[in-house]
Each structure stands twice: as C-alpha cells, then as structure tokens.
Short mmCIF file of C-alpha atoms in Angstrom, two decimals:
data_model
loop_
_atom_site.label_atom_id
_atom_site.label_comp_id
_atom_site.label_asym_id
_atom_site.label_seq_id
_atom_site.Cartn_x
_atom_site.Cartn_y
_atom_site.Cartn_z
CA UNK N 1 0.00 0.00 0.00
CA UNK N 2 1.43 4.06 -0.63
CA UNK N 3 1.80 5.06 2.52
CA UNK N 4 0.52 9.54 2.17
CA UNK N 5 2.38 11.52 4.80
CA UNK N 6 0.71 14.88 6.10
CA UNK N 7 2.01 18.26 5.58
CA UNK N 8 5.03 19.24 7.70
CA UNK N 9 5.69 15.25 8.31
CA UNK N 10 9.26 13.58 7.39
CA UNK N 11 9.62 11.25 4.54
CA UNK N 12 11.24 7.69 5.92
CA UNK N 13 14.43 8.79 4.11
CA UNK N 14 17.07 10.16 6.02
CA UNK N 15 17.45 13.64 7.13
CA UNK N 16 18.93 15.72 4.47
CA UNK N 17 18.38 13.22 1.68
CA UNK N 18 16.58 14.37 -1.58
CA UNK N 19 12.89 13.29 -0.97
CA UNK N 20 12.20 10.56 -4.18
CA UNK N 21 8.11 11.11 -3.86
CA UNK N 22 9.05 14.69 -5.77
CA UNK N 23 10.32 14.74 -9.00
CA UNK N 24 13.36 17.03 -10.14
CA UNK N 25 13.26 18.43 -13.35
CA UNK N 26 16.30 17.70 -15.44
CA UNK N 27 18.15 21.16 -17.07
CA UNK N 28 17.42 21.99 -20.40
CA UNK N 29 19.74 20.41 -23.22
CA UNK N 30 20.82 22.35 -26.21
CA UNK N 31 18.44 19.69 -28.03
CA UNK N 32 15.35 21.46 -25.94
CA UNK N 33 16.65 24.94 -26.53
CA UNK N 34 17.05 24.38 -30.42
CA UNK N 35 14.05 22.44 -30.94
CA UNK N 36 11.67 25.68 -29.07
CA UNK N 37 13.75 27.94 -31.48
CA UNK N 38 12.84 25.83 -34.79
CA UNK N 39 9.14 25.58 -33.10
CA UNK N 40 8.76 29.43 -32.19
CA UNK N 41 10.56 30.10 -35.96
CA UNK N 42 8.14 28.21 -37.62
CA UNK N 43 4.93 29.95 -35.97
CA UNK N 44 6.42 33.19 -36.70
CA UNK N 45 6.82 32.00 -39.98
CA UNK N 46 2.98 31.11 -40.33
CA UNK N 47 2.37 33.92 -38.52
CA UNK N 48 4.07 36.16 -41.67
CA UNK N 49 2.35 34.00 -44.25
CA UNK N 50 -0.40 34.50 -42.97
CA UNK N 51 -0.64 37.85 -42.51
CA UNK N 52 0.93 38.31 -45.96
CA UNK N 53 -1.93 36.27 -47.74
CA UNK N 54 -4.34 38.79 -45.74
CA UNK N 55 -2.25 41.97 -46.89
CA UNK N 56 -2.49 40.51 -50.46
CA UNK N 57 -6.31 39.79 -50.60
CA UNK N 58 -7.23 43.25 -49.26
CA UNK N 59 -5.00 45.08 -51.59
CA UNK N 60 -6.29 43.08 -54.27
CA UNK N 61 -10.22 43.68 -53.32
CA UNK N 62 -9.11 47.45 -52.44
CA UNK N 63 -7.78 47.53 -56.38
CA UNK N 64 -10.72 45.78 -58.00
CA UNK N 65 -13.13 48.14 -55.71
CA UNK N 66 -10.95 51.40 -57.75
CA UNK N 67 -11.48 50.24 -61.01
CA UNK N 68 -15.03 49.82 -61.48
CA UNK N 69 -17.34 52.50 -61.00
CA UNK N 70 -18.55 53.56 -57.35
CA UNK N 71 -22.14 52.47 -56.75
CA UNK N 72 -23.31 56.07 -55.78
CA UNK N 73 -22.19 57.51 -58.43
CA UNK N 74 -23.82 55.32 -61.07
CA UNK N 75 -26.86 56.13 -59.14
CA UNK N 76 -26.43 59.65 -58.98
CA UNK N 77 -25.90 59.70 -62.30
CA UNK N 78 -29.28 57.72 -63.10
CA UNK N 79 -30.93 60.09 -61.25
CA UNK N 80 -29.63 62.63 -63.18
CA UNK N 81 -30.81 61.54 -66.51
CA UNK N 82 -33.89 60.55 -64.97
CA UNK N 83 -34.61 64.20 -64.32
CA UNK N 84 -33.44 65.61 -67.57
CA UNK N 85 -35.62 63.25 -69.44
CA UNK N 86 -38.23 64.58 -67.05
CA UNK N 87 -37.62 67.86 -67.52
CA UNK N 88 -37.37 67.37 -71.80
CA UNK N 89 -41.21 66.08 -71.47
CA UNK N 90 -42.75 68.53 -69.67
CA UNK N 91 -40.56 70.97 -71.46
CA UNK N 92 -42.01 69.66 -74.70
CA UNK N 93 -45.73 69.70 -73.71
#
C-alpha cells in the first residue's frame, strides 16, 4: 500500500536526503533549446504568411473596388438623366 504523509511530516528517508516522492526536473539540453527555437521560428513563420496572404487579398479587393465604378455615383448619375428626361417632357408639352 502508498503510505501519504501529512504536511510538515518527514519522509522515511534520512534527514537531508533528496525526498524521491518529488520529481526534479532535469536542465534543459541544447536539443530542448534548439528544438523551441525551430518551433517558435516556424509559428512566426505562419504567422508572416499568414498575414501576408491577408495583406495581399485586401490590396487586391481594395484595387478591383478602384477600377469599377462607385455604386453612388452610377446612381447619382441615373438620377440625373432621370430628371433631364423629365424635364425634356414637360418641357415639350
């Protein structure tokens, strides 16, 4: 059976010794630290795609929006033709 011990209580062990019921982390290797580099490179390089292939698409709408003609002034300019024709007929009568 595991034996629990209360808080404040000694392990079996002997004074002093390193207490086995915790863990110690082992140090970092230069393995760890250059595998988090190619990790955090990679995101940041997703990160840039990304954000280029947003850049891209808006630029693109933004230059498809400037070459065709704005939508109030088509109408305006309906409107504006509907009134002279208007103003022909009763001119006419």
């Amino acid at each position: 059976a595991c034996a629990t011990r209360r808080p404040g209580e000694q392990s079996a062990a002997a004074p002093g010794a390193p207490d086995a019921s915790v863990a110690t982390p082992r140090p970092l290797s230069l393995w760890d630290i250059v595998g988090f580099g190619v990790l955090a490179g990679l995101n940041l390089l997703a990160l840039l795609w990304f954000g280029w292939l947003i850049f891209e698409r808006r630029q693109r709408a933004r230059s498809a929006q400037d070459t065709q003609e704005p939508p109030l002034a088509e109408a305006l300019a309906q409107y504006q033709s509907t009134l002279e024709k208007a103003a022909t007929a009763l001119a006419t009568r």
